[in-house]
């Protein structure tokens, strides 16, 4: 089993490429890998209350650990206590920690 850290900074409502990135995360997880998807910058926008999760729900359902950058959430006015089930707020330190443990990282 490999360990992956995927970092998504783009808004899925802005580019369809994000859907492909979500599919990559899901397929890595369903293949038995330990996958974290770290949403940063505009990548956190689907975590807004009432927003359509689109492909992100499939990512969550496939067993990917989905984290939203605390700073990015605050900057976009997204309350951490309103995040959809399956998305957790996390500090950017998580990225550093996972890189230090040897995860394969892909900035999408």
PDB file of C-alpha atoms in Angstrom:
ATOM      1  CA  UNK A   1       0.000   0.000   0.000  1.00  0.00           C
ATOM      2  CA  UNK A   2       1.310   3.391  -1.011  1.00  0.00           C
ATOM      3  CA  UNK A   3       0.542   6.656   0.746  1.00  0.00           C
ATOM      4  CA  UNK A   4      -0.467   9.691  -1.292  1.00  0.00           C
ATOM      5  CA  UNK A   5      -1.057  13.355  -0.538  1.00  0.00           C
ATOM      6  CA  UNK A   6      -2.957  15.203  -3.246  1.00  0.00           C
ATOM      7  CA  UNK A   7      -3.280  18.971  -2.928  1.00  0.00           C
ATOM      8  CA  UNK A   8      -6.129  20.692  -4.769  1.00  0.00           C
ATOM      9  CA  UNK A   9      -6.134  24.491  -4.972  1.00  0.00           C
ATOM     10  CA  UNK A  10      -8.645  25.071  -7.755  1.00  0.00           C
ATOM     11  CA  UNK A  11     -12.362  25.708  -7.623  1.00  0.00           C
ATOM     12  CA  UNK A  12     -14.280  22.819  -9.233  1.00  0.00           C
ATOM     13  CA  UNK A  13     -16.824  25.353 -10.517  1.00  0.00           C
ATOM     14  CA  UNK A  14     -14.048  27.137 -12.428  1.00  0.00           C
ATOM     15  CA  UNK A  15     -12.402  24.220 -14.232  1.00  0.00           C
ATOM     16  CA  UNK A  16     -13.478  20.694 -15.111  1.00  0.00           C
ATOM     17  CA  UNK A  17      -9.918  19.483 -14.518  1.00  0.00           C
ATOM     18  CA  UNK A  18     -10.769  19.250 -10.820  1.00  0.00           C
ATOM     19  CA  UNK A  19     -13.206  16.411 -11.615  1.00  0.00           C
ATOM     20  CA  UNK A  20     -10.305  14.437 -13.103  1.00  0.00           C
ATOM     21  CA  UNK A  21      -8.275  15.109  -9.968  1.00  0.00           C
ATOM     22  CA  UNK A  22     -11.123  13.880  -7.772  1.00  0.00           C
ATOM     23  CA  UNK A  23     -11.326  10.742  -9.931  1.00  0.00           C
ATOM     24  CA  UNK A  24      -7.581  10.179  -9.465  1.00  0.00           C
ATOM     25  CA  UNK A  25      -7.933  10.429  -5.681  1.00  0.00           C
ATOM     26  CA  UNK A  26     -10.866   7.997  -5.703  1.00  0.00           C
ATOM     27  CA  UNK A  27      -9.142   5.461  -7.932  1.00  0.00           C
ATOM     28  CA  UNK A  28      -5.976   5.510  -5.810  1.00  0.00           C
ATOM     29  CA  UNK A  29      -8.050   4.879  -2.681  1.00  0.00           C
ATOM     30  CA  UNK A  30     -10.170   2.111  -4.205  1.00  0.00           C
ATOM     31  CA  UNK A  31      -6.933   0.425  -5.312  1.00  0.00           C
ATOM     32  CA  UNK A  32      -6.068   0.078  -1.616  1.00  0.00           C
ATOM     33  CA  UNK A  33      -3.831   3.087  -1.112  1.00  0.00           C
ATOM     34  CA  UNK A  34      -3.929   5.533   1.808  1.00  0.00           C
ATOM     35  CA  UNK A  35      -4.932   8.844   0.201  1.00  0.00           C
ATOM     36  CA  UNK A  36      -5.313  12.329   1.653  1.00  0.00           C
ATOM     37  CA  UNK A  37      -6.849  15.108  -0.437  1.00  0.00           C
ATOM     38  CA  UNK A  38      -5.872  18.481   1.032  1.00  0.00           C
ATOM     39  CA  UNK A  39      -8.092  21.317  -0.192  1.00  0.00           C
ATOM     40  CA  UNK A  40      -6.412  24.712  -0.162  1.00  0.00           C
ATOM     41  CA  UNK A  41      -7.130  28.173  -1.563  1.00  0.00           C
ATOM     42  CA  UNK A  42     -10.230  28.017  -3.817  1.00  0.00           C
ATOM     43  CA  UNK A  43     -10.186  24.235  -3.540  1.00  0.00           C
ATOM     44  CA  UNK A  44     -12.160  24.621  -0.284  1.00  0.00           C
ATOM     45  CA  UNK A  45     -15.173  26.243  -1.984  1.00  0.00           C
ATOM     46  CA  UNK A  46     -17.173  22.991  -2.291  1.00  0.00           C
ATOM     47  CA  UNK A  47     -17.022  22.796   1.521  1.00  0.00           C
ATOM     48  CA  UNK A  48     -19.380  25.780   1.841  1.00  0.00           C
ATOM     49  CA  UNK A  49     -22.678  25.094   3.523  1.00  0.00           C
ATOM     50  CA  UNK A  50     -25.244  24.237   0.860  1.00  0.00           C
ATOM     51  CA  UNK A  51     -22.687  23.864  -1.950  1.00  0.00           C
ATOM     52  CA  UNK A  52     -23.001  20.894  -4.274  1.00  0.00           C
ATOM     53  CA  UNK A  53     -20.229  18.438  -3.516  1.00  0.00           C
ATOM     54  CA  UNK A  54     -20.319  17.038  -7.074  1.00  0.00           C
ATOM     55  CA  UNK A  55     -17.413  14.608  -7.442  1.00  0.00           C
ATOM     56  CA  UNK A  56     -16.120  15.377  -3.973  1.00  0.00           C
ATOM     57  CA  UNK A  57     -18.808  13.176  -2.415  1.00  0.00           C
ATOM     58  CA  UNK A  58     -17.523  10.257  -4.475  1.00  0.00           C
ATOM     59  CA  UNK A  59     -14.014  10.995  -3.188  1.00  0.00           C
ATOM     60  CA  UNK A  60     -15.288  10.925   0.394  1.00  0.00           C
ATOM     61  CA  UNK A  61     -17.232   7.713  -0.233  1.00  0.00           C
ATOM     62  CA  UNK A  62     -14.130   6.008  -1.673  1.00  0.00           C
ATOM     63  CA  UNK A  63     -12.280   6.368   1.633  1.00  0.00           C
ATOM     64  CA  UNK A  64     -10.070   9.353   0.855  1.00  0.00           C
ATOM     65  CA  UNK A  65      -9.235  11.530   3.871  1.00  0.00           C
ATOM     66  CA  UNK A  66     -10.466  14.980   2.768  1.00  0.00           C
ATOM     67  CA  UNK A  67      -9.013  17.931   4.648  1.00  0.00           C
ATOM     68  CA  UNK A  68      -9.707  21.636   4.195  1.00  0.00           C
ATOM     69  CA  UNK A  69      -6.984  24.148   5.003  1.00  0.00           C
ATOM     70  CA  UNK A  70      -8.073  26.137   8.063  1.00  0.00           C
ATOM     71  CA  UNK A  71      -6.651  29.421   6.752  1.00  0.00           C
ATOM     72  CA  UNK A  72      -8.315  29.015   3.342  1.00  0.00           C
ATOM     73  CA  UNK A  73     -11.635  28.214   5.004  1.00  0.00           C
ATOM     74  CA  UNK A  74     -11.435  31.301   7.255  1.00  0.00           C
ATOM     75  CA  UNK A  75     -10.420  33.573   4.365  1.00  0.00           C
ATOM     76  CA  UNK A  76     -13.488  32.471   2.401  1.00  0.00           C
ATOM     77  CA  UNK A  77     -15.869  32.809   5.339  1.00  0.00           C
ATOM     78  CA  UNK A  78     -16.504  29.080   5.641  1.00  0.00           C
ATOM     79  CA  UNK A  79     -17.210  28.129   9.247  1.00  0.00           C
ATOM     80  CA  UNK A  80     -15.356  25.003  10.278  1.00  0.00           C
ATOM     81  CA  UNK A  81     -18.328  23.722  12.251  1.00  0.00           C
ATOM     82  CA  UNK A  82     -20.492  23.708   9.093  1.00  0.00           C
ATOM     83  CA  UNK A  83     -18.254  21.495   6.949  1.00  0.00           C
ATOM     84  CA  UNK A  84     -20.005  18.615   5.181  1.00  0.00           C
ATOM     85  CA  UNK A  85     -19.638  15.146   6.648  1.00  0.00           C
ATOM     86  CA  UNK A  86     -16.349  13.659   5.482  1.00  0.00           C
ATOM     87  CA  UNK A  87     -14.419  16.946   5.271  1.00  0.00           C
ATOM     88  CA  UNK A  88     -12.298  18.031   8.236  1.00  0.00           C
ATOM     89  CA  UNK A  89     -10.523  21.328   8.826  1.00  0.00           C
ATOM     90  CA  UNK A  90      -6.762  20.999   9.264  1.00  0.00           C
ATOM     91  CA  UNK A  91      -3.734  23.272   9.545  1.00  0.00           C
ATOM     92  CA  UNK A  92      -1.194  23.443   6.733  1.00  0.00           C
ATOM     93  CA  UNK A  93       1.179  21.625   9.102  1.00  0.00           C
ATOM     94  CA  UNK A  94      -0.550  18.404   8.022  1.00  0.00           C
ATOM     95  CA  UNK A  95       1.064  18.769   4.597  1.00  0.00           C
ATOM     96  CA  UNK A  96       4.521  19.132   6.145  1.00  0.00           C
ATOM     97  CA  UNK A  97       3.939  16.171   8.458  1.00  0.00           C
ATOM     98  CA  UNK A  98       2.725  13.913   5.658  1.00  0.00           C
ATOM     99  CA  UNK A  99       5.626  14.884   3.415  1.00  0.00           C
ATOM    100  CA  UNK A 100       8.039  14.157   6.268  1.00  0.00           C
ATOM    101  CA  UNK A 101       6.556  10.677   6.689  1.00  0.00           C
ATOM    102  CA  UNK A 102       7.344   9.975   3.030  1.00  0.00           C
ATOM    103  CA  UNK A 103       3.989  10.305   1.306  1.00  0.00           C
ATOM    104  CA  UNK A 104       4.019  10.726  -2.445  1.00  0.00           C
ATOM    105  CA  UNK A 105       2.725  14.228  -3.091  1.00  0.00           C
ATOM    106  CA  UNK A 106       0.950  15.620  -6.131  1.00  0.00           C
ATOM    107  CA  UNK A 107      -0.082  19.272  -6.362  1.00  0.00           C
ATOM    108  CA  UNK A 108      -3.031  19.149  -8.704  1.00  0.00           C
TER     109      UNK A 108
END
